[in-house]
Short mmCIF file of C-alpha atoms and ligand atoms in Angstrom, two decimals:
data_model
loop_
_atom_site.label_atom_id
_atom_site.label_comp_id
_atom_site.label_asym_id
_atom_site.label_seq_id
_atom_site.Cartn_x
_atom_site.Cartn_y
_atom_site.Cartn_z
CA MET A 81 110.65 -5.03 -19.76
CA GLU A 82 113.88 -6.91 -19.09
CA VAL A 83 116.73 -5.91 -21.37
CA ARG A 84 119.66 -8.33 -21.35
CA ASP A 85 122.40 -7.14 -23.69
CA LYS A 86 125.30 -9.32 -22.59
CA ILE A 87 126.18 -12.98 -22.49
CA TYR A 88 128.16 -14.69 -19.72
CA ILE A 89 131.63 -15.95 -20.64
CA ASP A 90 134.66 -16.71 -18.46
CA GLY A 91 133.14 -15.25 -15.30
CA ALA A 92 132.06 -11.91 -16.86
CA TRP A 93 129.09 -10.34 -18.64
CA VAL A 94 130.37 -9.48 -22.12
CA PRO A 95 128.80 -8.22 -25.35
CA SER A 96 128.09 -10.69 -28.14
CA THR A 97 130.23 -10.38 -31.25
CA GLY A 98 126.93 -10.12 -33.16
CA LYS A 99 124.62 -7.14 -33.33
CA GLY A 100 121.28 -8.94 -33.30
CA THR A 101 118.75 -9.12 -30.47
CA LEU A 102 115.89 -11.54 -29.94
CA GLU A 103 112.55 -10.60 -28.39
CA VAL A 104 110.86 -12.51 -25.59
CA PHE A 105 107.05 -12.52 -25.51
CA ASP A 106 104.37 -12.73 -22.83
CA SER A 107 102.29 -15.63 -24.16
CA ASN A 108 99.18 -14.21 -22.45
CA THR A 109 99.28 -10.81 -24.16
CA GLU A 110 101.69 -11.26 -27.11
CA GLU A 111 103.61 -8.24 -25.78
CA VAL A 112 107.41 -8.09 -25.67
CA ILE A 113 108.65 -8.52 -22.10
CA GLY A 114 112.37 -8.77 -22.75
CA THR A 115 115.22 -8.82 -25.22
CA ILE A 116 118.36 -10.95 -25.30
CA PRO A 117 121.50 -11.03 -27.45
CA GLU A 118 121.41 -13.10 -30.60
CA GLY A 119 124.76 -14.79 -30.07
CA THR A 120 127.07 -16.08 -32.77
CA ALA A 121 129.19 -19.12 -33.47
CA GLU A 122 132.18 -16.99 -32.44
CA ASP A 123 130.54 -16.38 -29.03
CA ALA A 124 130.07 -20.10 -28.64
CA ASP A 125 133.71 -20.66 -29.51
CA ARG A 126 134.88 -18.13 -26.90
CA ALA A 127 132.67 -19.72 -24.25
CA ILE A 128 133.88 -23.22 -25.10
CA SER A 129 137.50 -22.08 -24.87
CA ALA A 130 136.78 -20.57 -21.44
CA ALA A 131 135.09 -23.78 -20.29
CA SER A 132 137.98 -25.81 -21.60
CA ALA A 133 140.53 -23.65 -19.79
CA ALA A 134 138.55 -23.84 -16.53
CA PHE A 135 138.15 -27.63 -16.61
CA GLY A 136 141.48 -28.56 -15.03
CA GLU A 137 141.02 -26.55 -11.84
CA TRP A 138 137.28 -27.21 -11.45
CA SER A 139 137.64 -30.95 -11.87
CA ALA A 140 140.47 -30.98 -9.34
CA LEU A 141 138.37 -29.39 -6.58
CA SER A 142 137.20 -31.72 -3.84
CA HIS A 143 133.63 -33.01 -3.98
CA GLU A 144 132.95 -31.13 -0.74
CA GLU A 145 134.02 -27.81 -2.28
CA ARG A 146 131.84 -28.33 -5.34
CA SER A 147 128.99 -29.43 -3.11
CA LYS A 148 129.12 -26.21 -1.07
CA LEU A 149 128.99 -24.04 -4.18
CA LEU A 150 126.10 -26.02 -5.67
CA ALA A 151 124.12 -25.77 -2.43
CA ARG A 152 124.45 -22.01 -2.70
CA VAL A 153 122.91 -22.09 -6.20
CA ALA A 154 119.85 -23.76 -4.66
CA GLU A 155 119.70 -20.99 -2.04
CA GLY A 156 120.04 -18.32 -4.73
CA LEU A 157 117.19 -19.81 -6.76
CA ALA A 158 114.97 -20.21 -3.70
CA ALA A 159 115.44 -16.53 -2.88
CA ARG A 160 114.27 -15.52 -6.36
CA THR A 161 111.39 -18.00 -6.69
CA ASP A 162 108.54 -15.50 -7.11
CA GLU A 163 110.27 -13.37 -9.71
CA ILE A 164 111.54 -16.30 -11.82
CA ALA A 165 108.21 -18.15 -11.61
CA GLN A 166 106.34 -15.10 -12.85
CA THR A 167 108.66 -14.69 -15.85
CA ILE A 168 108.46 -18.37 -16.81
CA SER A 169 104.68 -18.30 -16.38
CA GLN A 170 104.52 -15.42 -18.85
CA GLU A 171 106.98 -16.99 -21.29
CA VAL A 172 105.61 -20.53 -21.27
CA GLY A 173 102.00 -20.14 -20.11
CA MET A 174 101.98 -22.35 -17.01
CA PRO A 175 99.62 -21.06 -14.27
CA LEU A 176 101.69 -19.12 -11.76
CA SER A 177 100.92 -21.13 -8.63
CA LEU A 178 101.99 -24.34 -10.40
CA ALA A 179 104.99 -22.58 -11.99
CA LYS A 180 106.33 -21.74 -8.52
CA ILE A 181 106.37 -25.41 -7.60
CA VAL A 182 107.29 -26.99 -10.91
CA GLN A 183 109.24 -24.38 -12.84
CA VAL A 184 111.30 -23.07 -9.91
CA GLY A 185 110.78 -25.45 -6.98
CA LEU A 186 111.90 -28.51 -8.94
CA PRO A 187 115.13 -27.00 -10.31
CA THR A 188 115.95 -25.59 -6.88
CA GLY A 189 115.55 -29.10 -5.54
CA VAL A 190 117.80 -30.49 -8.28
CA PHE A 191 120.70 -28.24 -7.19
CA ALA A 192 120.06 -28.98 -3.50
CA ASP A 193 119.86 -32.72 -4.11
CA ILE A 194 123.00 -32.92 -6.24
CA ALA A 195 124.93 -30.90 -3.66
CA LYS A 196 124.12 -33.67 -1.19
CA LYS A 197 124.58 -36.55 -3.60
CA VAL A 198 128.05 -35.46 -4.65
CA THR A 199 129.39 -36.10 -1.17
CA GLU A 200 127.65 -39.48 -0.81
CA PHE A 201 128.34 -40.87 -4.28
CA GLU A 202 130.67 -43.84 -4.64
CA TRP A 203 133.36 -42.24 -6.80
CA GLU A 204 135.70 -45.24 -6.63
CA THR A 205 135.05 -48.96 -6.43
CA GLU A 206 137.20 -52.10 -6.39
CA LEU A 207 136.64 -54.81 -8.99
CA GLY A 208 139.06 -57.74 -8.74
CA ASN A 209 142.52 -56.32 -9.33
CA SER A 210 141.07 -53.08 -10.71
CA LEU A 211 140.26 -49.79 -9.11
CA ILE A 212 137.35 -48.20 -11.01
CA VAL A 213 137.42 -44.42 -10.79
CA ARG A 214 134.74 -42.04 -12.04
CA GLU A 215 136.03 -38.94 -13.78
CA PRO A 216 134.21 -35.99 -15.36
CA VAL A 217 133.62 -36.27 -19.09
CA GLY A 218 135.03 -32.76 -19.73
CA VAL A 219 133.42 -29.73 -21.37
CA VAL A 220 129.65 -30.10 -21.64
CA GLY A 221 127.46 -28.26 -24.14
CA ALA A 222 123.90 -28.01 -22.83
CA ILE A 223 121.11 -27.12 -25.27
CA THR A 224 117.69 -26.73 -23.71
CA PRO A 225 114.07 -26.08 -24.73
CA TRP A 226 111.36 -23.73 -23.50
CA ASN A 227 108.65 -25.89 -21.95
CA TYR A 228 110.25 -26.42 -18.50
CA PRO A 229 113.18 -24.11 -19.19
CA LEU A 230 114.92 -23.84 -15.84
CA TYR A 231 114.18 -27.42 -14.83
CA GLN A 232 115.70 -28.75 -18.04
CA ILE A 233 118.73 -26.51 -17.53
CA SER A 234 119.12 -27.74 -13.95
CA LEU A 235 118.94 -31.40 -15.00
CA LYS A 236 122.06 -30.83 -17.11
CA VAL A 237 124.01 -28.06 -15.40
CA ALA A 238 123.72 -29.31 -11.81
CA PRO A 239 124.96 -32.89 -12.37
CA ALA A 240 127.55 -31.78 -14.95
CA LEU A 241 129.11 -29.33 -12.49
CA ALA A 242 128.82 -31.85 -9.66
CA ALA A 243 130.69 -34.39 -11.77
CA GLY A 244 133.51 -31.87 -12.28
CA CYS A 245 132.61 -30.84 -15.82
CA THR A 246 132.46 -27.27 -17.07
CA VAL A 247 129.46 -26.06 -19.03
CA VAL A 248 128.38 -23.89 -21.95
CA LEU A 249 124.61 -23.41 -21.89
CA LYS A 250 122.44 -22.42 -24.85
CA PRO A 251 118.87 -22.01 -23.58
CA SER A 252 115.79 -21.69 -25.77
CA GLU A 253 115.22 -18.26 -27.27
CA ILE A 254 111.50 -18.57 -26.37
CA ALA A 255 112.03 -18.74 -22.58
CA PRO A 256 115.57 -17.54 -21.87
CA LEU A 257 115.25 -15.00 -19.04
CA ASN A 258 115.52 -17.61 -16.26
CA ALA A 259 118.91 -18.63 -17.66
CA PHE A 260 120.13 -15.06 -17.14
CA ALA A 261 118.87 -15.16 -13.55
CA LEU A 262 120.78 -18.41 -13.06
CA ALA A 263 123.97 -16.86 -14.50
CA ASP A 264 123.52 -13.91 -12.10
CA ILE A 265 123.38 -16.40 -9.25
CA PHE A 266 126.56 -18.18 -10.38
CA HIS A 267 128.27 -14.82 -10.70
CA ASP A 268 127.17 -13.53 -7.29
CA ILE A 269 128.30 -16.74 -5.59
CA GLY A 270 131.70 -16.34 -7.21
CA PHE A 271 132.00 -19.57 -9.16
CA PRO A 272 135.46 -19.83 -10.74
CA ALA A 273 135.60 -18.11 -14.15
CA GLY A 274 134.73 -20.32 -17.12
CA VAL A 275 133.00 -23.05 -15.12
CA PHE A 276 129.54 -21.90 -16.22
CA ASN A 277 128.99 -19.95 -19.45
CA LEU A 278 125.79 -18.71 -21.08
CA VAL A 279 125.46 -17.99 -24.79
CA THR A 280 122.00 -17.14 -26.12
CA GLY A 281 120.99 -17.24 -29.76
CA VAL A 282 119.18 -19.45 -32.22
CA GLY A 283 119.61 -23.19 -32.36
CA ASN A 284 120.88 -23.52 -35.88
CA VAL A 285 123.70 -21.05 -35.16
CA VAL A 286 124.77 -21.27 -31.50
CA GLY A 287 123.33 -24.76 -30.93
CA GLU A 288 125.06 -26.17 -33.99
CA ALA A 289 128.33 -24.43 -33.11
CA ILE A 290 128.26 -26.18 -29.73
CA ALA A 291 127.23 -29.58 -31.12
CA SER A 292 130.01 -29.54 -33.71
CA HIS A 293 132.82 -27.97 -31.67
CA PRO A 294 135.83 -30.28 -31.26
CA LYS A 295 136.57 -29.00 -27.74
CA VAL A 296 133.11 -29.99 -26.44
CA ASP A 297 133.36 -33.50 -24.99
CA MET A 298 129.66 -34.09 -24.47
CA VAL A 299 126.49 -32.48 -25.68
CA SER A 300 123.34 -32.85 -23.66
CA PHE A 301 120.24 -31.85 -25.60
CA THR A 302 116.54 -31.64 -24.78
CA GLY A 303 114.00 -30.69 -27.43
CA SER A 304 112.43 -31.96 -30.60
CA THR A 305 113.46 -35.24 -32.21
CA ARG A 306 114.18 -33.27 -35.40
CA ALA A 307 116.81 -31.04 -33.73
CA GLY A 308 118.10 -33.96 -31.62
CA LYS A 309 118.93 -35.93 -34.76
CA ARG A 310 120.81 -32.92 -36.15
CA VAL A 311 122.77 -32.55 -32.90
CA MET A 312 123.69 -36.23 -32.93
CA THR A 313 124.84 -36.01 -36.55
CA LEU A 314 127.03 -32.98 -35.85
CA ALA A 315 128.44 -34.51 -32.68
CA ALA A 316 129.44 -37.67 -34.57
CA GLU A 317 132.21 -35.82 -36.39
CA SER A 318 134.25 -35.49 -33.18
CA VAL A 319 132.77 -38.62 -31.52
CA LYS A 320 131.23 -36.71 -28.64
CA LYS A 321 129.20 -38.33 -25.97
CA VAL A 322 125.57 -37.40 -26.70
CA ALA A 323 122.59 -37.37 -24.35
CA LEU A 324 119.20 -36.69 -25.92
CA GLU A 325 115.87 -36.13 -24.22
CA LEU A 326 113.40 -35.86 -27.08
CA GLY A 327 109.74 -36.08 -27.90
CA GLY A 328 107.00 -38.44 -26.84
CA LYS A 329 103.55 -39.68 -27.73
CA SER A 330 102.81 -41.50 -24.52
CA ALA A 331 99.91 -43.87 -24.04
CA ASN A 332 97.75 -44.16 -20.96
CA ILE A 333 95.93 -47.51 -20.83
CA LEU A 334 92.71 -47.90 -18.89
CA LEU A 335 92.36 -51.63 -18.32
CA GLU A 336 88.88 -53.23 -18.13
CA ASP A 337 89.00 -53.13 -14.34
CA ALA A 338 90.16 -49.50 -14.04
CA ASP A 339 88.32 -47.13 -11.74
CA ILE A 340 87.14 -44.72 -14.43
CA ASP A 341 86.02 -41.99 -12.04
CA ALA A 342 89.50 -41.88 -10.50
CA ALA A 343 91.32 -42.31 -13.79
CA ILE A 344 89.73 -39.63 -15.94
CA PRO A 345 90.58 -36.45 -14.02
CA GLY A 346 94.18 -37.66 -13.47
CA SER A 347 94.49 -38.65 -17.12
CA LEU A 348 93.31 -35.26 -18.35
CA PHE A 349 95.76 -33.51 -16.02
CA ALA A 350 98.60 -35.77 -17.24
CA CYS A 351 97.79 -34.67 -20.80
CA TYR A 352 97.05 -30.98 -20.23
CA ILE A 353 99.73 -30.04 -17.67
CA ASN A 354 101.62 -26.96 -18.90
CA SER A 355 98.99 -26.64 -21.65
CA GLY A 356 100.17 -30.00 -23.00
CA GLN A 357 103.69 -28.69 -23.57
CA THR A 358 105.28 -31.64 -21.79
CA CYS A 359 107.43 -34.29 -23.42
CA SER A 360 106.09 -36.98 -21.09
CA ALA A 361 102.43 -35.88 -21.43
CA LEU A 362 100.03 -38.83 -21.63
CA THR A 363 98.40 -37.81 -24.89
CA ARG A 364 96.85 -41.10 -26.03
CA LEU A 365 94.12 -42.49 -23.80
CA VAL A 366 93.68 -46.17 -24.70
CA VAL A 367 90.32 -47.44 -23.45
CA PRO A 368 88.05 -50.53 -23.60
CA ARG A 369 85.60 -50.11 -26.48
CA SER A 370 82.78 -51.33 -24.24
CA LYS A 371 83.28 -48.28 -22.01
CA LEU A 372 83.98 -45.73 -24.74
CA ALA A 373 80.73 -43.78 -24.42
CA GLU A 374 81.06 -43.42 -20.65
CA ILE A 375 84.72 -42.39 -20.92
CA GLU A 376 84.01 -39.84 -23.67
CA GLU A 377 81.35 -38.23 -21.51
CA LYS A 378 83.60 -38.07 -18.45
CA ALA A 379 86.61 -36.86 -20.44
CA LYS A 380 84.46 -34.10 -21.95
CA ALA A 381 83.33 -32.95 -18.52
CA ALA A 382 86.90 -33.06 -17.16
CA ALA A 383 88.31 -31.15 -20.16
CA GLU A 384 85.61 -28.53 -19.94
CA GLY A 385 86.40 -28.16 -16.24
CA PHE A 386 89.76 -26.59 -17.13
CA VAL A 387 89.65 -22.80 -16.95
CA PRO A 388 91.64 -21.20 -19.79
CA GLY A 389 92.99 -17.74 -19.04
CA ASN A 390 95.92 -15.50 -18.26
CA SER A 391 98.53 -17.63 -16.53
CA LEU A 392 99.08 -15.00 -13.85
CA GLU A 393 95.43 -15.09 -12.70
CA ALA A 394 94.69 -17.32 -9.74
CA THR A 395 91.55 -18.83 -11.31
CA THR A 396 93.37 -20.07 -14.43
CA THR A 397 94.06 -23.79 -14.72
CA LEU A 398 94.99 -23.82 -18.44
CA GLY A 399 97.29 -21.08 -19.69
CA PRO A 400 98.29 -20.23 -23.25
CA LEU A 401 100.96 -21.93 -25.35
CA ALA A 402 104.49 -20.55 -25.45
CA SER A 403 104.48 -18.97 -28.90
CA ALA A 404 102.40 -18.10 -31.94
CA VAL A 405 104.24 -20.82 -33.87
CA GLN A 406 103.29 -23.37 -31.24
CA ARG A 407 99.63 -22.25 -31.16
CA ASP A 408 99.38 -22.47 -34.95
CA ARG A 409 101.06 -25.87 -34.97
CA VAL A 410 98.59 -27.23 -32.40
CA ARG A 411 95.58 -25.79 -34.22
CA GLY A 412 96.96 -27.40 -37.39
CA TYR A 413 96.92 -30.77 -35.62
CA ILE A 414 93.31 -30.23 -34.52
CA GLU A 415 92.39 -29.54 -38.15
CA LYS A 416 94.24 -32.68 -39.17
CA GLY A 417 92.31 -34.73 -36.59
CA LEU A 418 89.03 -33.44 -38.01
CA SER A 419 90.03 -34.01 -41.63
CA GLU A 420 91.24 -37.56 -40.92
CA GLY A 421 87.88 -38.45 -39.38
CA ALA A 422 88.43 -38.43 -35.61
CA LYS A 423 85.37 -37.56 -33.52
CA LEU A 424 85.64 -34.17 -31.81
CA VAL A 425 84.31 -34.62 -28.28
CA THR A 426 85.09 -31.09 -27.11
CA GLY A 427 87.33 -28.15 -28.04
CA GLY A 428 88.39 -27.24 -31.57
CA THR A 429 90.44 -24.76 -33.52
CA GLU A 430 88.72 -21.59 -32.29
CA PRO A 431 90.40 -19.79 -29.38
CA PRO A 432 88.65 -20.17 -26.02
CA GLU A 433 85.87 -17.64 -25.53
CA GLY A 434 87.11 -14.11 -24.82
CA LEU A 435 90.75 -15.05 -25.40
CA ASP A 436 91.46 -13.79 -28.90
CA LYS A 437 94.75 -12.27 -27.83
CA GLY A 438 97.46 -14.55 -26.46
CA TYR A 439 98.51 -17.95 -27.72
CA PHE A 440 95.45 -19.83 -26.44
CA VAL A 441 94.05 -23.17 -27.59
CA ARG A 442 90.82 -24.76 -26.35
CA PRO A 443 91.09 -27.89 -24.20
CA THR A 444 90.38 -30.49 -26.87
CA VAL A 445 89.42 -34.17 -26.83
CA PHE A 446 89.18 -36.44 -29.85
CA SER A 447 87.65 -39.91 -29.77
CA ASN A 448 87.53 -42.86 -32.17
CA VAL A 449 91.13 -42.09 -33.00
CA THR A 450 92.85 -44.91 -34.90
CA ARG A 451 96.53 -45.86 -34.79
CA ASP A 452 97.30 -44.59 -38.27
CA MET A 453 95.96 -41.05 -37.73
CA THR A 454 98.45 -38.20 -37.51
CA ILE A 455 97.10 -37.19 -34.08
CA ALA A 456 97.85 -40.73 -32.83
CA GLN A 457 101.42 -40.67 -34.10
CA GLU A 458 102.89 -37.15 -33.91
CA GLU A 459 103.75 -35.09 -30.86
CA ILE A 460 101.21 -32.24 -30.70
CA PHE A 461 102.51 -30.35 -27.64
CA GLY A 462 99.19 -28.73 -26.82
CA PRO A 463 96.03 -29.47 -24.80
CA VAL A 464 94.78 -32.18 -27.14
CA LEU A 465 93.82 -35.69 -25.95
CA SER A 466 93.29 -38.57 -28.38
CA ILE A 467 91.10 -41.46 -27.19
CA LEU A 468 91.78 -44.80 -28.91
CA PRO A 469 89.40 -47.71 -28.21
CA TYR A 470 90.59 -51.35 -27.97
CA ASP A 471 88.89 -54.74 -27.91
CA THR A 472 91.49 -56.89 -26.13
CA GLU A 473 94.29 -56.22 -23.67
CA GLU A 474 96.82 -57.45 -26.25
CA GLU A 475 95.51 -54.85 -28.65
CA ALA A 476 95.79 -52.13 -25.98
CA ILE A 477 99.47 -52.98 -25.45
CA ALA A 478 100.09 -53.09 -29.20
CA ILE A 479 98.47 -49.65 -29.62
CA ALA A 480 100.60 -48.24 -26.81
CA ASN A 481 103.80 -49.59 -28.37
CA ASP A 482 102.86 -48.50 -31.90
CA SER A 483 104.96 -45.34 -31.81
CA ILE A 484 108.40 -44.17 -32.88
CA TYR A 485 108.62 -42.75 -29.35
CA GLY A 486 109.03 -44.47 -26.00
CA LEU A 487 109.20 -41.86 -23.29
CA SER A 488 106.38 -42.38 -20.84
CA GLY A 489 103.10 -44.14 -20.22
CA GLY A 490 100.33 -44.90 -17.79
CA VAL A 491 98.30 -47.93 -16.74
CA TRP A 492 95.13 -47.89 -14.65
CA SER A 493 93.68 -50.96 -12.94
CA THR A 494 92.12 -51.74 -9.57
CA ASP A 495 94.49 -54.75 -9.52
CA LYS A 496 97.96 -53.28 -9.03
CA ALA A 497 99.77 -56.50 -9.97
CA HIS A 498 97.79 -56.61 -13.21
CA ALA A 499 98.75 -53.00 -13.96
CA GLU A 500 102.42 -53.76 -13.27
CA ARG A 501 102.39 -56.73 -15.65
CA VAL A 502 101.08 -54.49 -18.41
CA ALA A 503 103.50 -51.68 -17.48
CA ARG A 504 106.47 -54.04 -17.92
CA ARG A 505 105.37 -54.68 -21.50
CA LEU A 506 105.41 -51.01 -22.51
CA ARG A 507 108.58 -50.00 -24.39
CA THR A 508 109.01 -46.69 -22.55
CA GLY A 509 111.35 -45.14 -20.01
CA GLN A 510 108.69 -44.65 -17.36
CA VAL A 511 105.15 -45.74 -16.59
CA ASP A 512 102.82 -44.25 -13.97
CA ILE A 513 100.54 -46.82 -12.39
CA ASN A 514 97.16 -45.47 -11.27
CA GLY A 515 98.54 -41.94 -11.54
CA GLY A 516 101.69 -42.83 -9.54
CA ALA A 517 103.31 -39.75 -7.99
CA PHE A 518 106.19 -37.87 -9.61
CA ASN A 519 109.61 -39.02 -8.40
CA ALA A 520 112.28 -36.34 -8.83
CA VAL A 521 115.21 -38.75 -8.53
CA ALA A 522 113.96 -41.73 -10.55
CA PRO A 523 115.73 -42.02 -13.93
CA PHE A 524 113.97 -40.13 -16.71
CA GLY A 525 114.55 -40.69 -20.42
CA GLY A 526 113.35 -42.50 -23.44
CA PHE A 527 113.40 -45.74 -25.39
CA LYS A 528 113.38 -45.61 -29.22
CA GLN A 529 113.34 -42.10 -30.75
CA SER A 530 112.55 -40.45 -27.41
CA GLY A 531 116.24 -40.23 -26.76
CA VAL A 532 119.49 -41.56 -25.42
CA GLY A 533 120.53 -41.52 -21.77
CA ARG A 534 118.84 -40.72 -18.49
CA GLU A 535 118.46 -37.60 -16.36
CA ARG A 536 117.67 -37.01 -12.65
CA GLY A 537 119.30 -38.13 -9.44
CA GLU A 538 122.26 -40.48 -9.37
CA PHE A 539 121.46 -41.79 -12.87
CA GLY A 540 121.72 -38.23 -14.20
CA LEU A 541 125.08 -37.73 -12.51
CA GLU A 542 126.51 -40.88 -14.08
CA GLU A 543 125.80 -39.51 -17.56
CA PHE A 544 128.50 -36.89 -17.05
CA LEU A 545 131.15 -39.37 -15.92
CA GLU A 546 133.76 -41.50 -17.63
CA TYR A 547 134.88 -44.75 -16.01
CA LYS A 548 138.58 -45.43 -15.74
CA SER A 549 139.97 -48.83 -14.70
CA LEU A 550 143.34 -48.99 -12.95
CA GLN A 551 144.76 -52.55 -12.93
CA ARG A 552 147.04 -53.19 -9.97
P1 NDP B 96 113.61 -27.39 -30.83
O1 NDP B 96 114.03 -28.78 -30.75
O2 NDP B 96 113.85 -26.66 -32.11
O3 NDP B 96 114.27 -26.52 -29.64
C1 NDP B 96 114.96 -27.05 -28.54
C2 NDP B 96 116.33 -26.39 -28.40
O4 NDP B 96 117.16 -26.80 -29.48
C3 NDP B 96 116.31 -24.87 -28.46
O5 NDP B 96 117.31 -24.35 -27.62
C4 NDP B 96 116.63 -24.63 -29.92
O6 NDP B 96 117.10 -23.32 -30.16
C5 NDP B 96 117.69 -25.68 -30.15
N1 NDP B 96 117.89 -26.05 -31.55
C6 NDP B 96 117.02 -25.95 -32.58
N2 NDP B 96 117.59 -26.39 -33.72
C7 NDP B 96 118.85 -26.76 -33.40
C8 NDP B 96 119.94 -27.28 -34.16
N3 NDP B 96 119.85 -27.48 -35.48
N4 NDP B 96 121.10 -27.55 -33.52
C9 NDP B 96 121.22 -27.34 -32.19
N5 NDP B 96 120.23 -26.83 -31.44
C10 NDP B 96 119.05 -26.56 -32.03
O7 NDP B 96 112.08 -27.33 -30.46
P2 NDP B 96 110.97 -26.26 -30.95
O8 NDP B 96 111.05 -25.10 -30.07
O9 NDP B 96 111.06 -26.01 -32.42
O10 NDP B 96 109.63 -27.10 -30.71
C11 NDP B 96 109.13 -27.92 -31.75
C12 NDP B 96 108.50 -29.18 -31.24
O11 NDP B 96 109.47 -29.93 -30.55
C13 NDP B 96 107.39 -28.98 -30.22
O12 NDP B 96 106.18 -28.75 -30.82
C14 NDP B 96 107.45 -30.27 -29.48
O13 NDP B 96 106.71 -31.24 -30.19
C15 NDP B 96 108.91 -30.64 -29.50
N6 NDP B 96 109.61 -30.28 -28.24
C16 NDP B 96 109.86 -31.27 -27.37
C17 NDP B 96 110.47 -30.96 -26.16
C18 NDP B 96 110.75 -32.01 -25.16
O14 NDP B 96 110.90 -31.71 -23.98
N7 NDP B 96 110.89 -33.25 -25.54
C19 NDP B 96 110.81 -29.60 -25.79
C20 NDP B 96 110.53 -28.62 -26.81
C21 NDP B 96 109.95 -28.98 -27.99
P3 NDP B 96 116.09 -22.10 -30.42
O15 NDP B 96 116.38 -21.14 -29.33
O16 NDP B 96 116.45 -21.55 -31.77
O17 NDP B 96 114.69 -22.61 -30.41
#
């Protein structure tokens, strides 16, 4: 049981001005594994004032000095990999071995990479009679979700600090303990007071206080499209810069000439990773109608090959969902799929056998899904794949683009050039061709209602910069 009773403001662990606490649950057992302070708008205000006061000195440091400090954050995270991965695995439900790589390895890499990038980046360029200088945007409010909690924090905090900004972080109440570990690391390294601040609490109190605060220059948000719209509305009042990384309903097109045996296992993994709690999950499998029966059979076998279980057990390949709310929401979508007439290929609303406790959902596949069905349009955020058949390639592309979202996508074909032509026609921020490997520094973000702005690598750093032109 991890009891955290203080928040981190101005270089010190201090009590919240509120009296409330929030409980953190093990999604495998439904037991409480920690408590955190339920912060207040006043806490947010104190943290923002500290960040504002610290901005001048932090932004004036040399890139080399900031780089050295950020490299030490990577070292601090690497040293605590096992402990942090175990906590996130319990909070979120990702199998532990994968959590070590994805939930801790990736964010460690983000800090290490930005520490390097900050010294190589072209901070000033000449353009005619102008000198273009990049300057930090100012005080950044970072509001993050629970599905890849530390990674999403790192994608904001690391580039923001590298740019010379100061930060107030409000992590998700569902998976917050890693944020405390990160604050410990900042504290132990001896970051200047006020550069990094942590205020926990619920979104509609602390999150809204950050999004509406006049001293916050930029708010960077990852989460649901619903909350993202609210953040953008609040931020408009003081004309803040806003970066939003929101939901998705990404399509994965198997072209006529796709290698089905290669495509199906990869496609199921791309949908079920982290129990489907992934904004870029490929949740709509768009397939040639002529091959529907074969694909259904193979998808069923691949889905049933996943082993649901406690995320800390080595044999588990599909853990639980992060919360009871999330489990009930996903089961609700499965019910909706059934009532709207989709064909259930495997899975369903019952918990997996022997897993009545914990927030488990069966690996589920629907077929004969049509574009107008709820399960073809809304983000489910669980292990639920929808197969949509098509008759022509034009129709496949139209199905893929028939979404309010535009985050990710996939195309499978034995002819790579053919796959690339189709990929260029998808209105999404990224497309994986034949299961193309993850690239940690390629820009990540959405078209349409999947968001505004890009994260990762140099593109992510630029989000936290203003451009100033000096005419000479
Ligand atoms: P939210 O969008 O509510 O949560 C994300 C973050 O935003 C949390 O820190 C949350 O705080 C905060 N927040 C919530 N409301 C506000 C607000 N009004 N102003 C400012 N901040 C706010 O996601 P949920 O946890 O409710 O998940 C719901 C659905 O959202 C999921 O089923 C999934 O479809 C989608 N989602 C998408 C994600 C993505 O990566 N694109 C990530 C997470 C969810 P709090 O601590 O109170 O939750």
